[in-house]
Coordinates of C-alpha atoms in Angstrom, one line a residue:
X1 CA -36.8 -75.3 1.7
X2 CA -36.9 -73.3 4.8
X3 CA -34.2 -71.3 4.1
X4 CA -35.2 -70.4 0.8
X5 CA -38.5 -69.5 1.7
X6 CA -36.9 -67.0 4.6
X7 CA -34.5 -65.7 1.8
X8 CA -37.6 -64.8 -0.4
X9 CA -39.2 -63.6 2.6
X10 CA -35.8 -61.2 3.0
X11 CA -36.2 -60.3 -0.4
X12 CA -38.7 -57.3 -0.5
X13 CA -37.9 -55.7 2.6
X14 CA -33.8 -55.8 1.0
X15 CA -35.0 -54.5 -2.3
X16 CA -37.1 -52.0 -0.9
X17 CA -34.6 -50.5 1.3
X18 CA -32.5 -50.4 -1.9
X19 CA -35.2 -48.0 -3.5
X20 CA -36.0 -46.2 -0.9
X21 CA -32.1 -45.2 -0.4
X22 CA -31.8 -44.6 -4.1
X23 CA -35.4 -42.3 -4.1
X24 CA -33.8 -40.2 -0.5
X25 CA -30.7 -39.7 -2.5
X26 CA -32.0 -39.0 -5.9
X27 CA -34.2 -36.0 -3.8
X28 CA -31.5 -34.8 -2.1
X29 CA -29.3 -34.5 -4.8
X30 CA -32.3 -32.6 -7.1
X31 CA -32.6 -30.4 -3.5
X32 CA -29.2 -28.4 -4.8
X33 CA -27.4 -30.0 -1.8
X34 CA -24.5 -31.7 -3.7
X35 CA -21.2 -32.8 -1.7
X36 CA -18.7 -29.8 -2.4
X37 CA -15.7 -31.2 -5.1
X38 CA -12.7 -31.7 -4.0
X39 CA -10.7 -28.1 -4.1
X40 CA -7.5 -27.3 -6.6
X41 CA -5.8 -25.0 -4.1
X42 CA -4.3 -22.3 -6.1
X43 CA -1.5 -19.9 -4.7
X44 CA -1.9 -16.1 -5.6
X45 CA 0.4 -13.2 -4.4
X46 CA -2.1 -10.2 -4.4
X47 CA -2.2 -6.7 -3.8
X48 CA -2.9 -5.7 -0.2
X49 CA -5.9 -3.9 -1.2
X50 CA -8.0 -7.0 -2.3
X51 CA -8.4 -7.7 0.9
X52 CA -11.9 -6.9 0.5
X53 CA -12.9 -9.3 -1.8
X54 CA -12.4 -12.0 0.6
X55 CA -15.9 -12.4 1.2
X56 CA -16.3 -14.1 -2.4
X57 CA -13.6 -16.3 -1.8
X58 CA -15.4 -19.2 -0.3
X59 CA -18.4 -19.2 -2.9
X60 CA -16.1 -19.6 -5.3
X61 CA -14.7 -22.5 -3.9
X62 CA -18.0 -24.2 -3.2
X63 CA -19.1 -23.0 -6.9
X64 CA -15.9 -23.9 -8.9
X65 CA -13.8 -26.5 -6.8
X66 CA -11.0 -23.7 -6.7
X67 CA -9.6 -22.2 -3.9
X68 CA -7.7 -19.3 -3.7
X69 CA -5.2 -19.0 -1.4
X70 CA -4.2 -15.5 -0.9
X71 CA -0.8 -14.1 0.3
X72 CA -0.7 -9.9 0.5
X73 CA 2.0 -7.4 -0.6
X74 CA 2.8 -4.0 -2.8
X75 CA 2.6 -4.4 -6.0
X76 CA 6.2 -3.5 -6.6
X77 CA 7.2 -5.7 -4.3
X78 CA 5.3 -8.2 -5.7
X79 CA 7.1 -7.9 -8.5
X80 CA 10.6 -8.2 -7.1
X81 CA 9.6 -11.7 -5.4
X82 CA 8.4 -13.2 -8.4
X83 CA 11.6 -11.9 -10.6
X84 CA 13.7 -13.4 -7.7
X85 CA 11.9 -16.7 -8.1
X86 CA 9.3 -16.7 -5.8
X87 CA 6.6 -19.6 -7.0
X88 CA 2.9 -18.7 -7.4
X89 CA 0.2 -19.9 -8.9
X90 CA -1.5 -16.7 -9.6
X91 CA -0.7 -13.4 -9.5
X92 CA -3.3 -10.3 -8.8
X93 CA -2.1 -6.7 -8.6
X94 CA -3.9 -3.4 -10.0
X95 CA -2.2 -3.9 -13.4
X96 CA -0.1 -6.3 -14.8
X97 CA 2.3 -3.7 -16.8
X98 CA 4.8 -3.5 -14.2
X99 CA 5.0 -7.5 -14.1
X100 CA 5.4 -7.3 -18.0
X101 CA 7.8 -4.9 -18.8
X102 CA 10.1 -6.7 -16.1
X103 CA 9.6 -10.4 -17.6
X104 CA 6.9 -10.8 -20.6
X105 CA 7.5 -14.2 -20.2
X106 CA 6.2 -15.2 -16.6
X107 CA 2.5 -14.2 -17.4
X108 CA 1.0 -17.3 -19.2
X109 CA -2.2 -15.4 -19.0
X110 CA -4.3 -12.9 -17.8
X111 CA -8.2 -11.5 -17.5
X112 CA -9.2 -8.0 -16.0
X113 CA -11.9 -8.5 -13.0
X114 CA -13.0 -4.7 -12.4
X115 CA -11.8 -1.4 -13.1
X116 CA -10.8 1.6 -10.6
X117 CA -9.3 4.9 -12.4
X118 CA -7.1 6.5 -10.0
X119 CA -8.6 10.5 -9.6
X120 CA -8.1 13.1 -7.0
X121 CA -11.1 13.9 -4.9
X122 CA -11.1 17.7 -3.4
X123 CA -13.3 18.8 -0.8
X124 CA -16.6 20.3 -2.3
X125 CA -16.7 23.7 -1.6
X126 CA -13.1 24.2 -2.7
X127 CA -14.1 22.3 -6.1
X128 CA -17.0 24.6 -6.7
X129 CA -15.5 27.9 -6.2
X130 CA -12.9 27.0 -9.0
X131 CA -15.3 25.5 -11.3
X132 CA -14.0 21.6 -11.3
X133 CA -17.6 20.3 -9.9
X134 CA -18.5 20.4 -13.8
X135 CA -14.9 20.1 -15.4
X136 CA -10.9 20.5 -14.9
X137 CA -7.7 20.0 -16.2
X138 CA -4.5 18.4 -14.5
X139 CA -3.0 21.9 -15.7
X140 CA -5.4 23.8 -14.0
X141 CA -4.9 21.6 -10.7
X142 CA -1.1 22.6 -10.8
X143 CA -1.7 26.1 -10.7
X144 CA -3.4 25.8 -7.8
X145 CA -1.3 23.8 -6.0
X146 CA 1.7 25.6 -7.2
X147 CA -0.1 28.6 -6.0
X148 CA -0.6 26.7 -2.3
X149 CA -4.4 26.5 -2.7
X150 CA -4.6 23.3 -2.4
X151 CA -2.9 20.6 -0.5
X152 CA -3.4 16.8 -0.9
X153 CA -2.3 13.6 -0.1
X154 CA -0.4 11.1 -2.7
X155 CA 0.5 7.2 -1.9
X156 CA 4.2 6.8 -2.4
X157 CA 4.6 6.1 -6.2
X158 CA 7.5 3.6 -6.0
X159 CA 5.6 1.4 -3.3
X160 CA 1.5 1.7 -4.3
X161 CA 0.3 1.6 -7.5
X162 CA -2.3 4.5 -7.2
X163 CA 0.6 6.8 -6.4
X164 CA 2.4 6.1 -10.2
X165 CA -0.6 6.5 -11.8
X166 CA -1.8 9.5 -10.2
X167 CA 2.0 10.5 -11.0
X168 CA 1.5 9.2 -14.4
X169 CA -1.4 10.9 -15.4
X170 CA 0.1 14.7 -14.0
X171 CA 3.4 13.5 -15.8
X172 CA 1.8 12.8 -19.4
X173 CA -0.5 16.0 -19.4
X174 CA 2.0 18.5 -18.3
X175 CA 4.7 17.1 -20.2
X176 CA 3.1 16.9 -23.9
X177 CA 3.5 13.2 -24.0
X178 CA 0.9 11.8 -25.6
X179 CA 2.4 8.0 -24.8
X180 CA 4.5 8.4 -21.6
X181 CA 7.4 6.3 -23.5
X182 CA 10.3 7.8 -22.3
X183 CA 10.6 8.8 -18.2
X184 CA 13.7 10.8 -19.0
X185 CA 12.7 13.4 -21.3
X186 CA 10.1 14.4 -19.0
X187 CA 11.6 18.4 -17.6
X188 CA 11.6 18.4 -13.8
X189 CA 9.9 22.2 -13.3
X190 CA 7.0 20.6 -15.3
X191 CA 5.4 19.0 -12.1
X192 CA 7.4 20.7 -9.0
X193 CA 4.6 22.8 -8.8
X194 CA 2.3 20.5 -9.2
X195 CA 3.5 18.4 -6.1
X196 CA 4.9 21.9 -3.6
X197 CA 0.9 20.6 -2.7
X198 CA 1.8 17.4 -1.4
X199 CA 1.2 17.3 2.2
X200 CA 1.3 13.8 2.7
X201 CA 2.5 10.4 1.9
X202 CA 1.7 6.9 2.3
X203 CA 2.8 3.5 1.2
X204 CA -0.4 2.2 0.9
X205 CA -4.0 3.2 -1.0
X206 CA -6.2 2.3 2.3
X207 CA -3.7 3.6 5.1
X208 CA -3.8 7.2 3.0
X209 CA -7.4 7.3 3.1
X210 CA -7.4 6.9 7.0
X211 CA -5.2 9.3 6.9
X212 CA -6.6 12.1 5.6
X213 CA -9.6 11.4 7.3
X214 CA -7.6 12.1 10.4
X215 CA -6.1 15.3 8.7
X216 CA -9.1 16.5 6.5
X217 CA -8.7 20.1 8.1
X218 CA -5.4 20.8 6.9
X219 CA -5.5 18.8 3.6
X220 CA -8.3 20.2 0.5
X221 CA -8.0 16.6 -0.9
X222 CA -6.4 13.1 -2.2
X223 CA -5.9 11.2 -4.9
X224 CA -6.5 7.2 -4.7
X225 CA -9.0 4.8 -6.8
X226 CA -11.8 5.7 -7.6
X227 CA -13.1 3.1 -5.3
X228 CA -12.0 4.5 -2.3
X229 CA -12.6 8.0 -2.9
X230 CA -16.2 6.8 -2.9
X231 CA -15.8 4.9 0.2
X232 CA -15.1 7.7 2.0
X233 CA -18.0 10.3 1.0
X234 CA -20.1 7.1 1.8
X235 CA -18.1 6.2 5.5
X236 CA -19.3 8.9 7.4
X237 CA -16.4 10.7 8.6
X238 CA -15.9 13.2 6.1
X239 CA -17.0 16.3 7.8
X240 CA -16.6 17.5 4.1
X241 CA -17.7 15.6 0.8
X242 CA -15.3 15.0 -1.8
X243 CA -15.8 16.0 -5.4
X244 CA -13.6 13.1 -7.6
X245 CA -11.9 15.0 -10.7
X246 CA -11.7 13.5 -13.9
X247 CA -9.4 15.2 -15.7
X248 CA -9.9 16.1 -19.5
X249 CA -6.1 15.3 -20.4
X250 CA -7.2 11.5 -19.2
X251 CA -6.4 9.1 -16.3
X252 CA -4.5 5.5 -15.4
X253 CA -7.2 3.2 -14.7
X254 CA -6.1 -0.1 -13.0
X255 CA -8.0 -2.9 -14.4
X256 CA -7.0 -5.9 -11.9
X257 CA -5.6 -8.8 -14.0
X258 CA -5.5 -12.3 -12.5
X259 CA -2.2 -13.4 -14.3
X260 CA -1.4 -17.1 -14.4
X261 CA 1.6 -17.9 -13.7
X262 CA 1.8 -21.7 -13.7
X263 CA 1.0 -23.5 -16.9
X264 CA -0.5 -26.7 -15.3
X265 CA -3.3 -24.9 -13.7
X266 CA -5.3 -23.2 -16.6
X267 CA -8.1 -25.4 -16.5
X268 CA -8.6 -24.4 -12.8
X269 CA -7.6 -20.5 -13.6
X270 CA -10.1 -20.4 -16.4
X271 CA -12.5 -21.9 -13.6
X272 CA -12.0 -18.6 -11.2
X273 CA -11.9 -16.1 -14.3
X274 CA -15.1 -17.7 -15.5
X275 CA -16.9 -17.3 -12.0
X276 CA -15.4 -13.8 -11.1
X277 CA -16.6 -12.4 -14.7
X278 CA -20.6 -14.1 -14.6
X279 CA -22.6 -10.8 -14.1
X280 CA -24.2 -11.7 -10.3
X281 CA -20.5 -11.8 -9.2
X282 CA -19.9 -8.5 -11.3
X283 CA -22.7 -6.6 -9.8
X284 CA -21.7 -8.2 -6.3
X285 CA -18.2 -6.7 -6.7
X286 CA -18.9 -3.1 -8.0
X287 CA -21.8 -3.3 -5.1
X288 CA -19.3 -4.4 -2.6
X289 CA -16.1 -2.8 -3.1
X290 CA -17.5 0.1 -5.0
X291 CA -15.3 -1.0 -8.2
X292 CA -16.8 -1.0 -12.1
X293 CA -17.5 -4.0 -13.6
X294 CA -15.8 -5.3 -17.3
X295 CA -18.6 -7.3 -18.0
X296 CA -20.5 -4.9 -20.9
X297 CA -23.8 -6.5 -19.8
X298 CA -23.5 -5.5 -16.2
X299 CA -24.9 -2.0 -15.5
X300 CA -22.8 0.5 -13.9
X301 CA -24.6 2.0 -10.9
X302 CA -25.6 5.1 -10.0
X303 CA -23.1 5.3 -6.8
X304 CA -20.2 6.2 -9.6
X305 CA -20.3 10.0 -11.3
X306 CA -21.4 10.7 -14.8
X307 CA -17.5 11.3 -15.8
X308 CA -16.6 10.5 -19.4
X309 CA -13.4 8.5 -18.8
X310 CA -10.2 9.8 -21.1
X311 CA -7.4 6.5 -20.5
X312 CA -3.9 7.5 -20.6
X313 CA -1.3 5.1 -22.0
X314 CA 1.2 3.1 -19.6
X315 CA 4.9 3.3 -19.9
X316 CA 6.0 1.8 -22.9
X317 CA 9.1 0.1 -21.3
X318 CA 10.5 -0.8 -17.7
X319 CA 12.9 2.1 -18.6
X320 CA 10.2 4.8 -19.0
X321 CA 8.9 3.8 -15.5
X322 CA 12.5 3.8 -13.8
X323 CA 12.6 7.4 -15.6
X324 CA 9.3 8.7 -14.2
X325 CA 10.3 7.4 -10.8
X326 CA 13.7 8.8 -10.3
X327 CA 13.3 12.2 -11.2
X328 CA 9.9 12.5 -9.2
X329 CA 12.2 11.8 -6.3
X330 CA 15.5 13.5 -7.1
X331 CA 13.7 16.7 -8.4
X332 CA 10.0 16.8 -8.6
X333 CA 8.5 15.9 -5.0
X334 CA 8.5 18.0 -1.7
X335 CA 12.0 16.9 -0.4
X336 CA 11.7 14.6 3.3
X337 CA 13.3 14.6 6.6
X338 CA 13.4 11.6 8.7
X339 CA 14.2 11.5 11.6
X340 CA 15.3 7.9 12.6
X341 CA 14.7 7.4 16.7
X342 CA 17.1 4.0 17.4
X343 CA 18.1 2.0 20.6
X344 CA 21.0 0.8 21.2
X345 CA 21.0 -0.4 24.9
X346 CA 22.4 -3.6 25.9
X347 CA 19.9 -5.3 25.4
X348 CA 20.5 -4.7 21.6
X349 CA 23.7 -6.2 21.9
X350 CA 24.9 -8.9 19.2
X351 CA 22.7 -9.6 16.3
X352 CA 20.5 -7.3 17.1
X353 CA 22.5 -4.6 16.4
X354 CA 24.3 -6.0 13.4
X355 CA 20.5 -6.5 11.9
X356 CA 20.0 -2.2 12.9
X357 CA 22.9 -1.8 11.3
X358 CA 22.5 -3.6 7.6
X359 CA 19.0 -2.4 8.0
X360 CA 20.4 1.2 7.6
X361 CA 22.9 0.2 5.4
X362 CA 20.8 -1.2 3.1
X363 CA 18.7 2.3 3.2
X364 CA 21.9 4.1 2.2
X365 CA 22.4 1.9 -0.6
X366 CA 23.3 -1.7 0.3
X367 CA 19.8 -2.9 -1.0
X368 CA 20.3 -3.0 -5.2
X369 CA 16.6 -4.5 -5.5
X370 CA 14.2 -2.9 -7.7
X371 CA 12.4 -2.1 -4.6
X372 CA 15.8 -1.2 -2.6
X373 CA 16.5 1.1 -5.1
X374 CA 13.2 2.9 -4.4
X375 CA 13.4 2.7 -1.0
X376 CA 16.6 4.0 -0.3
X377 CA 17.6 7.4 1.0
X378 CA 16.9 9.9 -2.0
X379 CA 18.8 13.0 -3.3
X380 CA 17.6 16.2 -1.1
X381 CA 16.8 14.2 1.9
X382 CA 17.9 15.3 5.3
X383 CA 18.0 12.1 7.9
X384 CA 18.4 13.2 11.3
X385 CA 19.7 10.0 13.6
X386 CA 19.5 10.2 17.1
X387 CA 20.5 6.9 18.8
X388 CA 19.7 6.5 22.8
X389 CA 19.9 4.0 25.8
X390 CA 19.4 5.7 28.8
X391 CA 21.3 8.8 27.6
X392 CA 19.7 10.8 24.2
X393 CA 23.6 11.3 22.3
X394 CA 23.8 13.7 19.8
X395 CA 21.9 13.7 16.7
X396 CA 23.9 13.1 13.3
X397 CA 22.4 14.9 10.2
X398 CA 23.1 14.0 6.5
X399 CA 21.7 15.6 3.7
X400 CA 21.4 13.3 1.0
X401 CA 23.0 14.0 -2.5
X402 CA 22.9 12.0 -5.7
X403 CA 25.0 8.7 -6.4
X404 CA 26.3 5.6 -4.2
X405 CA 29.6 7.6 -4.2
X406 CA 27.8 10.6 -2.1
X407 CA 29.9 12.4 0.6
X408 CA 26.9 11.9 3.3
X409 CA 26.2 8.2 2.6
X410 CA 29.5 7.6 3.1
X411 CA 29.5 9.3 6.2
X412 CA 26.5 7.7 7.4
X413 CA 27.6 4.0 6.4
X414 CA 30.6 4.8 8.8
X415 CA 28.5 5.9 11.4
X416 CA 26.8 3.2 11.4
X417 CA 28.9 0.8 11.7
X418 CA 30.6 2.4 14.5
X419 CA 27.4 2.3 16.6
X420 CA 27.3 0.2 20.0
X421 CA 25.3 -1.4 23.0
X422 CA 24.9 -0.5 26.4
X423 CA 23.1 1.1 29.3
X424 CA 19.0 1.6 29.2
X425 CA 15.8 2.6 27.6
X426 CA 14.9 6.0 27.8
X427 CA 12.5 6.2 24.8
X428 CA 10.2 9.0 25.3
X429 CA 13.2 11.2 26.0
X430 CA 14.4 10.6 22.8
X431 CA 11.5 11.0 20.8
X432 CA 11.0 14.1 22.9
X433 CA 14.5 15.3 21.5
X434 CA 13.7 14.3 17.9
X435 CA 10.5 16.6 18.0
X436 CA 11.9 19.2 19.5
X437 CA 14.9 19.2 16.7
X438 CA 11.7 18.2 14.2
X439 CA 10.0 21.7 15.0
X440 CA 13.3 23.9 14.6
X441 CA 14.0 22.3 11.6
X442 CA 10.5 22.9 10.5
X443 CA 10.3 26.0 11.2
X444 CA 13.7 26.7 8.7
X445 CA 12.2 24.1 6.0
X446 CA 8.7 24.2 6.5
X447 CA 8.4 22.6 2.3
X448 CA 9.6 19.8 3.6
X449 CA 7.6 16.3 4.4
X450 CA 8.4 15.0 8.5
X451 CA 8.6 11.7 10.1
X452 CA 10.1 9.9 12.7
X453 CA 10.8 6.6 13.1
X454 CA 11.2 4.9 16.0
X455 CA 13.1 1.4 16.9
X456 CA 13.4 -0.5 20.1
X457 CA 13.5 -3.6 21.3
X458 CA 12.1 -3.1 24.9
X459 CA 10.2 -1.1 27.6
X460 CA 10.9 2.8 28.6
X461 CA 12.9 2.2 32.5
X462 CA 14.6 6.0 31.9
X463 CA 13.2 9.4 31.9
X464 CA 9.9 10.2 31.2
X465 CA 7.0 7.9 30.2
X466 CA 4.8 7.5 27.6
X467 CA 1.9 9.8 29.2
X468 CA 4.3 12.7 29.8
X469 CA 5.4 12.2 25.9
X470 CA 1.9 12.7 24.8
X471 CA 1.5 15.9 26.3
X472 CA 4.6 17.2 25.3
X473 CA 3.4 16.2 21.8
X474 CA 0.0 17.8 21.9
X475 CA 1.7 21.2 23.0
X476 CA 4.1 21.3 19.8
X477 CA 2.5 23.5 17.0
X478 CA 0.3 22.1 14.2
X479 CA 3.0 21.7 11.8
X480 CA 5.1 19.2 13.8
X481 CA 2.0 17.3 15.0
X482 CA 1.8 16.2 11.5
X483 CA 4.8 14.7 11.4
X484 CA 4.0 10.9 12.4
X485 CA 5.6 8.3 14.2
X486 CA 6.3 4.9 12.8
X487 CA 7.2 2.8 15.6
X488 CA 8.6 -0.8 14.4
X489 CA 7.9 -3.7 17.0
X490 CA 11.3 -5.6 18.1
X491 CA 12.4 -8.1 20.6
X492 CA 10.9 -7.5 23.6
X493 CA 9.0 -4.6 22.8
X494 CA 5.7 -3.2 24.3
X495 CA 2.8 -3.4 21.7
X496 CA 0.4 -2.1 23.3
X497 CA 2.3 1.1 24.1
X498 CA 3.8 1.2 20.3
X499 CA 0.3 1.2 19.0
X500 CA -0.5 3.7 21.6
X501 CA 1.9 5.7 20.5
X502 CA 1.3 5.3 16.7
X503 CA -2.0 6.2 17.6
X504 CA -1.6 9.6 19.7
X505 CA 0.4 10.9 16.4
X506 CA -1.5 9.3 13.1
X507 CA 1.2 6.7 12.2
X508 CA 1.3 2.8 12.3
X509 CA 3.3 0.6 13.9
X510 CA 5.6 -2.2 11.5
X511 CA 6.2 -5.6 12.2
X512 CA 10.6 -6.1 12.5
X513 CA 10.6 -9.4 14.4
X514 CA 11.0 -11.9 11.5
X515 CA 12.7 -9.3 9.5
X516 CA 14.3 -5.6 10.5
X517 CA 15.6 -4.9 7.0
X518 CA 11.9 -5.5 5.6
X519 CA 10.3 -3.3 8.5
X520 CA 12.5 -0.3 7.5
X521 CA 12.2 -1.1 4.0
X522 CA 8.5 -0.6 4.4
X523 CA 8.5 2.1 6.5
X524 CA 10.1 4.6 3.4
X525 CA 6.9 4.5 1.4
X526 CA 5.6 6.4 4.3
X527 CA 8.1 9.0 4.4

């Protein structure tokens, strides 16, 4: 009887506690403040210019219960990992056409995010004395160009996707092709004048833009999305505005697809596409990465000109695009010379030097990839090589013609196999050497584009240093100043002086630890 009467003296206090638990949780789960569902971890390979939507990335985690796991590259690049069989989830580039015309079948589906056309900006008062601040042609562009009134900057076509469309649209309205189907009916003297304006290259969208920012007194313009021609007028460093051209004969506007790729994750694709299309997140995007929404009921705001929009037509066909591409390098573009800067001390004995070596090699042809292809050396190039340890030897120059079965490839595979290690590390006197060759060759050429490239594996212990480099530099004349140096960071190399160096002459400095071939490889959409 005792114990009962304690257990019914238990009892309200145990039910109580019950109820009160239930009513806390019951509040705090009206409060919003739900536990966060467990994540489906999806893998994407995006283009390296989405970068800036990582912001959203954890909100739509916390909303949806996906996560995106993002892994950067070119788009044409992307491409050529996920024909080679590279696994992914996801796949979000600037369009899915060039995935499509390789392999229809790897694209389960697909949803456009946002829109960017790709347009050429031009400095305003340039744009106003010609009359293109109310309307303008690509025609009337070329002229002017042609004429060398105006000189811009281009990304790389066959590495960044604003390039080829920016290519594309200049292609289809100077040509008379309405649909861009076939690349090789296109006539080559339709767009060299177009591109004698060229000035410089890039391999990506966001490197160009710093770029010309750096050289905005000797270029009159760029083109690049939309989005980041606005960026710029709005960033502040511009001593000039840029007016962005919408020519009449139409544009390429890249509508940024996520594809799915794996079948088994549509419910948690439809998830993202469902989030990333709500209007908040639409009006958050065009706010935040200055890109125009595809949701109709999402107003478009008043940051983005009162252009009407003309879209061109893609390439029909993977053929059509391999046409386009080819002859813009074999006939259409300002011919290159690059100069290639290489150590081979001892300390690049062994398998360093056999990875210098199939890295050139696969530059002068060894590299059949759809990429490779693109990235090799191209007809009308001259490649200066100077090699160095702690003696500069003398240059070799080839001057590329067409085919595998060229003369000067050839020559150049034997070369370099024949290279060897030994001795020092004079650097700077090498790269001194390169620029002094640079500006005679410059000064014969002056049409063509410059760069040097520069690869070691260690520290300068010969001749002169880094500082004395630097002002031998800032003495040479404008022309070969604006030929940059691409240094690529190897074995024991000093990155804080490569990055130095990048940074006295405009370039950028490129990863070769894991991978040499790759370094070089990425290194020719900036040449």
């Amino acid at each position: 009887m005792k114990r009962n009467a304690q257990n019914l003296y238990r009892l309200p206090f145990t039910v109580g506690a019950v109820l009160w638990v239930v009513l806390l949780g019951g509040l705090w789960l009206a409060s919003g403040c739900r536990a966060r569902p467990q994540a489906v971890t999806l893998t994407v390979l995006a283009g390296s210019e989405l970068k800036d939507l990582e912001p959203l990335l954890p909100d739509l985690r916390d909303k949806t219960g996906v996560e995106l796991k993002m892994s950067y590259t070119g788009t044409l690049e992307g491409v050529d990992r996920l024909l080679n069989g590279e696994k992914f989830d996801l796949a979000w580039f600037s369009h899915a056409k060039y995935l499509l015309l390789r392999d229809p079948k790897l694209a389960v589906a697909q949803e456009r995010i946002m829109l960017s056309p790709v347009v050429m900006g031009v400095k305003t008062s340039k744009a106003k004395a010609w009359g293109w601040d109310k309307s303008v042609t690509w025609k009337a562009i070329a002229e002017k160009s042609a004429a060398g009134q105006l000189r811009f900057a281009m990304t790389n076509p066959a590495t960044s996707n604003s390039g080829f469309t920016g290519l594309l649209g200049v292609w289809a309205a100077l040509s008379g092709k309405s649909d861009a189907a076939q690349g090789n009916e296109v006539g080559p003297q339709a767009l060299k004048g177009f591109f004698r304006g060229q000035a410089a290259t890039a391999g990506s969208s966001g490197w160009l833009a710093d770029s010309y920012v750096q050289q905005q007194d000797r270029l009159d313009g760029l083109i690049n999305y939309e989005s980041v021609l606005l960026s710029l007028n709005q960033g502040g460093k511009l001593r000039e505005p840029l007016t962005l051209l919408y020519p009449a004969e139409g544009v390429v506007t890249a509508d940024y697809p996520l594809i799915l790729l794996n079948a088994a994750q549509r419910e948690a694709f439809s998830k993202a596409v469902a989030y990333l299309k709500q209007p908040d997140l639409q009006k958050k995007i065009m706010e935040m990465t200055l890109r125009r929404p595809v949701t109709a009921s999402v107003t478009l705001s008043s940051a983005f000109p009162n252009a009407l929009l003309v879209e061109l037509p893609f390439p029909a066909s993977a053929l059509a695009v391999d046409g386009i591409l080819s002859q813009y390098f074999a006939e259409q573009r300002r011919p290159a010379h690059s100069f290639f800067v290489l150590d081979v001390s001892g300390s690049m004995a062994g398998q360093r030097l056999q990875g210098l070596q199939q890295a050139i090699l696969n530059l002068a042809g060894a590299d059949t990839s759809t990429t490779g292809q693109y990235a090799r050396f191209q007809p009308r190039e001259e490649v200066t090589v100077i090699t160095f340890s702690n003696r500069i030897n003398p240059p070799k120059e080839f001057r590329i013609g067409r085919g595998q079965n060229d003369p000067q490839l050839s020559q150049m595979r034997g070369y370099v196999k024949s290279l060897r290690a030994d001795g020092g590390t004079a650097i700077y006197s090498a790269l001194q050497q390169a620029y002094t060759l640079l500006q005679q060759a410059q000064s014969q050429e002056p049409e063509r584009i410059y760069s040097v490239v520069l690869m070691t594996d260690g520290e300068n212990n010969q001749g002169i240093d880094l500082n004395s480099f630097v002002s031998f530099y800032n003495g040479l004349s404008e022309g070969a100043r604006a030929a940059h140096i691409f240094p690529i960071l190897f074995g024991e190399g000093n990155k804080a002086e490569m990055e130095r160096l990048a940074q006295a002459t405009g370039g950028r400095v490129f990863d070769g630890r894991n991978s040499l071939a790759a370094a070089f490889k990425e290194i020719r959409g900036y040449q």
